[in-house]
Amino acid sequence: MSVHSHTVGTPYCNAVAVRPGDVLAFSNRGPAGWVINLTTWGVPTWGYSHLALVGLHPITGRIVLWESIMTYDMPCLLQEKLVKGMQVQDIDERIERYNGRIWHYALRKPLSSAERTKLTEYGQRYLGTNYDYVGA
């Protein structure tokens, strides 16, 4: 697995660099990120406060993020409304708007077509599931 660090304003996420199955780890610079880091023994602004899975939009097939978040002001691409919990977001927009550091954990080899399909089906099964405050 390779790791690439991203700081806001330095775009690296595109269809070539990011593939389904990759993970993005986020470190929020705000108070919410600090609280998450401190309660999980992390270092504020350096420890991860959130993870998202890179996947495919089930209708368009484009690269998106599947994630469970509670405070984001953009509607879910599939549910077409603001939600607190499992949702699908545009990867480029999410990275551009993020206030903090982002790390890209790439798979060593691309997922097969069958694995990509399973990943999308898995995301769809949990789409709309409420945010889990305890398990987050």
Coordinates of N, CA and C in Angstrom, one line a residue:
M1 N 0.8 -1.2 0.0 CA 0.0 0.0 0.0 C 0.9 1.2 0.0
S2 N 0.7 2.1 -0.9 CA 1.4 3.4 -0.9 C 0.6 4.5 -0.3
V3 N 1.3 5.5 0.3 CA 0.7 6.6 0.9 C 1.1 7.9 0.3
H4 N 0.1 8.7 0.0 CA 0.4 10.1 -0.5 C -0.3 11.1 0.4
S5 N 0.4 12.1 0.9 CA -0.2 13.1 1.7 C -0.7 14.3 0.8
H6 N -1.8 14.9 1.2 CA -2.4 16.0 0.5 C -2.6 17.1 1.4
T7 N -2.2 18.3 1.0 CA -2.6 19.5 1.8 C -3.5 20.3 0.9
V8 N -4.5 20.9 1.4 CA -5.5 21.7 0.7 C -4.8 22.6 -0.3
G9 N -5.3 22.7 -1.5 CA -4.7 23.5 -2.5 C -3.6 22.8 -3.4
T10 N -3.3 21.5 -3.1 CA -2.4 20.7 -3.9 C -3.2 19.5 -4.4
P11 N -3.9 19.7 -5.5 CA -4.7 18.6 -6.0 C -3.9 17.4 -6.4
Y12 N -4.2 16.2 -6.0 CA -3.6 15.0 -6.5 C -4.6 14.0 -6.9
C13 N -5.8 14.1 -6.4 CA -6.8 13.1 -6.6 C -7.5 13.3 -8.0
N14 N -7.3 12.4 -8.8 CA -7.9 12.3 -10.1 C -8.2 10.9 -10.5
A15 N -8.8 10.7 -11.6 CA -9.2 9.3 -11.9 C -8.0 8.4 -12.2
V16 N -6.8 9.0 -12.4 CA -5.6 8.1 -12.6 C -5.0 7.8 -11.3
A17 N -4.9 8.7 -10.4 CA -4.2 8.5 -9.1 C -5.0 7.7 -8.1
V18 N -6.3 7.8 -8.1 CA -7.2 7.2 -7.1 C -8.1 6.2 -7.7
R19 N -8.2 5.0 -7.1 CA -8.9 3.9 -7.7 C -9.9 3.3 -6.7
P20 N -11.0 2.7 -7.1 CA -11.9 2.0 -6.2 C -11.1 1.1 -5.2
G21 N -11.5 1.2 -4.0 CA -10.8 0.4 -2.9 C -9.8 1.1 -2.2
D22 N -9.3 2.2 -2.7 CA -8.3 3.0 -2.0 C -9.0 3.7 -0.8
V23 N -8.2 4.1 0.2 CA -8.8 4.8 1.4 C -8.2 6.2 1.5
L24 N -9.0 7.2 1.8 CA -8.5 8.5 2.1 C -8.7 8.7 3.6
A25 N -7.7 9.2 4.3 CA -7.7 9.4 5.7 C -7.6 11.0 5.9
F26 N -8.5 11.5 6.7 CA -8.7 12.9 6.9 C -8.2 13.3 8.3
S27 N -7.5 14.5 8.4 CA -7.2 15.1 9.7 C -7.7 16.5 9.7
N28 N -8.8 16.7 10.4 CA -9.5 18.0 10.4 C -8.7 19.0 11.3
R29 N -8.6 20.2 10.8 CA -7.9 21.3 11.6 C -8.8 21.9 12.6
G30 N -10.1 21.7 12.6 CA -11.0 22.3 13.5 C -11.2 21.6 14.8
P31 N -12.0 22.2 15.7 CA -12.2 21.6 17.0 C -12.8 20.2 17.0
A32 N -13.6 19.9 16.0 CA -14.2 18.5 16.0 C -13.1 17.5 15.7
G33 N -12.2 17.8 14.9 CA -11.0 16.9 14.6 C -10.1 16.8 15.8
W34 N -9.9 17.9 16.5 CA -9.1 17.8 17.7 C -9.7 16.9 18.8
V35 N -11.1 17.0 19.0 CA -11.8 16.2 19.9 C -11.7 14.7 19.6
I36 N -11.9 14.4 18.3 CA -11.8 13.0 17.8 C -10.4 12.5 18.1
N37 N -9.4 13.3 17.7 CA -8.0 12.8 17.9 C -7.7 12.6 19.3
L38 N -8.0 13.5 20.2 CA -7.7 13.4 21.6 C -8.4 12.2 22.3
T39 N -9.7 11.9 21.9 CA -10.4 10.8 22.5 C -10.0 9.5 21.9
T40 N -9.3 9.5 20.8 CA -8.8 8.2 20.2 C -7.3 8.1 20.3
W41 N -6.7 8.9 21.2 CA -5.2 8.9 21.4 C -4.4 9.4 20.2
G42 N -5.0 10.2 19.4 CA -4.3 10.8 18.2 C -3.7 12.1 18.5
V43 N -3.0 12.7 17.6 CA -2.4 14.0 17.7 C -3.2 15.0 16.9
P44 N -3.8 16.0 17.5 CA -4.6 17.0 16.8 C -3.9 17.5 15.6
T45 N -4.6 17.6 14.4 CA -4.1 18.1 13.1 C -3.2 17.1 12.4
W46 N -2.8 16.0 13.1 CA -1.9 15.0 12.5 C -2.5 13.6 12.5
G47 N -3.2 13.3 13.5 CA -3.9 12.0 13.6 C -5.1 12.0 12.7
Y48 N -5.5 10.9 12.2 CA -6.7 10.8 11.4 C -8.0 11.0 12.3
S49 N -8.9 11.7 11.7 CA -10.2 11.9 12.4 C -11.3 11.3 11.6
H50 N -11.0 10.8 10.4 CA -12.1 10.3 9.5 C -11.5 9.5 8.4
L51 N -12.1 8.5 7.9 CA -11.7 7.7 6.8 C -12.8 7.6 5.8
A52 N -12.5 7.6 4.5 CA -13.5 7.4 3.4 C -13.0 6.4 2.4
L53 N -13.9 5.7 1.8 CA -13.5 4.7 0.9 C -13.8 5.2 -0.5
V54 N -12.8 5.0 -1.4 CA -13.0 5.4 -2.8 C -13.7 4.3 -3.5
G55 N -14.8 4.7 -4.2 CA -15.6 3.7 -4.9 C -16.1 4.3 -6.2
L56 N -17.1 3.6 -6.7 CA -17.8 4.0 -8.0 C -19.2 4.4 -7.7
H57 N -19.6 5.5 -8.4 CA -21.1 5.9 -8.4 C -21.8 4.8 -9.1
P58 N -22.9 4.2 -8.5 CA -23.5 3.0 -9.1 C -24.2 3.3 -10.4
I59 N -24.5 4.6 -10.7 CA -25.3 4.9 -11.9 C -24.3 5.4 -13.0
T60 N -23.5 6.4 -12.6 CA -22.6 7.0 -13.6 C -21.2 6.2 -13.8
G61 N -20.8 5.5 -12.8 CA -19.6 4.8 -12.8 C -18.4 5.6 -12.5
R62 N -18.6 6.9 -12.2 CA -17.4 7.8 -11.9 C -16.9 7.5 -10.5
I63 N -15.7 8.0 -10.2 CA -15.0 7.8 -8.9 C -15.7 8.7 -7.9
V64 N -16.0 8.2 -6.8 CA -16.7 9.0 -5.7 C -16.1 8.5 -4.3
L65 N -16.5 9.2 -3.3 CA -16.2 8.8 -1.9 C -17.4 8.2 -1.3
W66 N -17.3 7.1 -0.6 CA -18.3 6.5 0.2 C -17.9 6.7 1.6
E67 N -18.7 7.4 2.4 CA -18.3 7.8 3.8 C -19.5 8.0 4.7
S68 N -19.2 7.9 6.0 CA -20.2 8.2 7.0 C -19.8 9.4 7.7
I69 N -20.5 10.5 7.5 CA -20.1 11.8 8.1 C -21.4 12.5 8.6
M70 N -21.2 13.4 9.6 CA -22.4 14.0 10.2 C -22.4 15.5 9.9
T71 N -21.3 16.1 9.5 CA -21.3 17.6 9.3 C -20.7 17.9 7.9
Y72 N -21.5 17.8 6.9 CA -21.0 18.2 5.6 C -22.2 18.9 4.9
D73 N -21.9 20.0 4.3 CA -23.0 20.8 3.8 C -23.4 20.6 2.3
M74 N -22.9 19.5 1.8 CA -23.3 19.1 0.4 C -24.2 17.9 0.4
P75 N -25.2 17.9 -0.4 CA -26.1 16.7 -0.5 C -25.4 15.4 -1.0
C76 N -25.9 14.3 -0.5 CA -25.4 13.0 -1.0 C -25.7 12.9 -2.5
L77 N -24.8 12.4 -3.3 CA -25.0 12.3 -4.7 C -26.2 11.3 -5.1
L78 N -26.4 10.3 -4.2 CA -27.4 9.3 -4.5 C -28.8 9.7 -3.8
Q79 N -28.7 10.2 -2.6 CA -29.9 10.4 -1.8 C -30.4 11.8 -2.2
E80 N -29.6 12.7 -2.8 CA -30.0 14.0 -3.2 C -30.5 14.9 -2.1
K81 N -29.9 14.7 -0.9 CA -30.3 15.6 0.2 C -29.2 15.5 1.2
L82 N -29.2 16.5 2.2 CA -28.2 16.5 3.3 C -28.5 15.3 4.2
V83 N -27.5 14.6 4.6 CA -27.8 13.4 5.5 C -26.6 13.4 6.5
K84 N -26.9 12.7 7.6 CA -25.9 12.5 8.7 C -25.8 11.0 8.7
G85 N -24.7 10.5 8.1 CA -24.5 9.1 8.0 C -23.9 8.7 6.7
M86 N -24.1 7.4 6.3 CA -23.5 6.9 5.1 C -24.0 7.6 3.9
Q87 N -23.1 8.1 3.0 CA -23.4 8.8 1.9 C -22.3 8.8 0.8
V88 N -22.6 9.3 -0.4 CA -21.7 9.3 -1.5 C -21.4 10.8 -1.8
Q89 N -20.1 11.2 -1.9 CA -19.8 12.5 -2.2 C -18.8 12.6 -3.4
D90 N -18.8 13.7 -4.2 CA -17.9 13.9 -5.2 C -16.5 14.0 -4.7
I91 N -15.6 13.2 -5.1 CA -14.2 13.2 -4.5 C -13.5 14.5 -4.7
D92 N -13.5 15.0 -5.9 CA -12.7 16.3 -6.1 C -13.3 17.4 -5.3
E93 N -14.6 17.6 -5.2 CA -15.2 18.6 -4.4 C -14.9 18.4 -2.9
R94 N -15.0 17.2 -2.5 CA -14.8 16.9 -1.1 C -13.3 17.3 -0.7
I95 N -12.4 17.0 -1.5 CA -11.0 17.3 -1.2 C -10.8 18.8 -1.3
E96 N -11.3 19.4 -2.3 CA -11.1 20.9 -2.4 C -11.7 21.7 -1.2
R97 N -12.8 21.2 -0.7 CA -13.4 21.9 0.4 C -12.9 21.6 1.8
Y98 N -12.1 20.5 1.9 CA -11.7 20.0 3.2 C -10.7 20.9 3.9
N99 N -10.9 21.2 5.2 CA -10.0 22.0 6.0 C -9.1 21.1 6.8
G100 N -8.1 20.7 6.2 CA -7.1 19.8 6.9 C -6.3 19.0 5.9
R101 N -5.6 18.0 6.5 CA -4.7 17.1 5.7 C -5.5 15.9 5.3
I102 N -5.1 15.4 4.1 CA -5.7 14.1 3.6 C -4.5 13.2 3.1
W103 N -4.6 12.0 3.6 CA -3.6 11.0 3.1 C -4.4 10.0 2.2
H104 N -3.7 9.5 1.2 CA -4.2 8.6 0.2 C -3.5 7.3 0.4
Y105 N -4.3 6.2 0.8 CA -3.7 4.9 0.9 C -4.2 4.1 -0.3
A106 N -3.3 3.8 -1.2 CA -3.6 3.1 -2.4 C -3.4 1.6 -2.3
L107 N -4.3 0.9 -2.9 CA -4.1 -0.6 -3.0 C -2.9 -0.9 -3.8
R108 N -2.3 -2.0 -3.6 CA -1.1 -2.4 -4.4 C -1.5 -2.8 -5.8
K109 N -2.7 -3.4 -6.0 CA -3.2 -3.7 -7.3 C -4.7 -3.3 -7.4
P110 N -5.1 -3.0 -8.6 CA -6.5 -2.6 -8.8 C -7.5 -3.7 -8.5
L111 N -8.7 -3.3 -8.0 CA -9.7 -4.3 -7.8 C -10.2 -4.9 -9.2
S112 N -10.6 -6.1 -9.1 CA -11.1 -6.7 -10.4 C -12.5 -6.1 -10.6
S113 N -13.1 -6.4 -11.7 CA -14.5 -5.9 -12.0 C -15.5 -6.5 -11.0
A114 N -15.3 -7.7 -10.6 CA -16.2 -8.4 -9.7 C -16.0 -7.7 -8.3
E115 N -14.8 -7.4 -7.9 CA -14.6 -6.8 -6.6 C -15.1 -5.3 -6.6
R116 N -15.0 -4.6 -7.7 CA -15.6 -3.3 -7.8 C -17.1 -3.3 -7.6
T117 N -17.7 -4.3 -8.3 CA -19.2 -4.5 -8.1 C -19.6 -4.8 -6.7
K118 N -18.8 -5.7 -6.0 CA -19.1 -6.0 -4.6 C -19.0 -4.8 -3.7
L119 N -17.9 -4.0 -4.0 CA -17.7 -2.8 -3.2 C -18.9 -1.8 -3.4
T120 N -19.3 -1.6 -4.6 CA -20.5 -0.7 -4.8 C -21.7 -1.3 -4.2
E121 N -22.0 -2.5 -4.3 CA -23.1 -3.2 -3.6 C -23.1 -3.0 -2.1
Y122 N -21.9 -3.2 -1.6 CA -21.7 -3.0 -0.1 C -22.1 -1.6 0.3
G123 N -21.6 -0.6 -0.4 CA -21.9 0.8 -0.1 C -23.4 1.1 -0.2
Q124 N -24.0 0.6 -1.3 CA -25.4 0.8 -1.4 C -26.3 0.2 -0.3
R125 N -25.8 -1.0 0.2 CA -26.5 -1.6 1.3 C -26.6 -0.8 2.5
Y126 N -25.5 0.0 2.8 CA -25.4 0.8 4.0 C -25.7 2.3 3.7
L127 N -26.1 2.7 2.5 CA -26.4 4.0 2.2 C -27.6 4.5 3.0
G128 N -27.4 5.7 3.7 CA -28.5 6.2 4.5 C -28.4 5.8 5.9
T129 N -27.5 4.8 6.3 CA -27.4 4.4 7.7 C -27.0 5.6 8.5
N130 N -27.6 5.8 9.6 CA -27.3 6.9 10.5 C -25.9 6.9 11.0
Y131 N -25.3 8.1 11.2 CA -24.0 8.2 11.7 C -23.9 7.5 13.1
D132 N -22.8 6.7 13.3 CA -22.6 6.0 14.6 C -21.7 6.8 15.5
Y133 N -22.2 7.6 16.4 CA -21.4 8.4 17.3 C -20.5 7.6 18.1
V134 N -21.0 6.4 18.6 CA -20.2 5.6 19.5 C -19.1 4.8 18.7
G135 N -19.4 4.3 17.6 CA -18.5 3.5 16.8 C -17.6 4.3 15.9
A136 N -17.9 5.5 15.8 CA -17.1 6.4 14.9 C -15.7 6.5 15.5

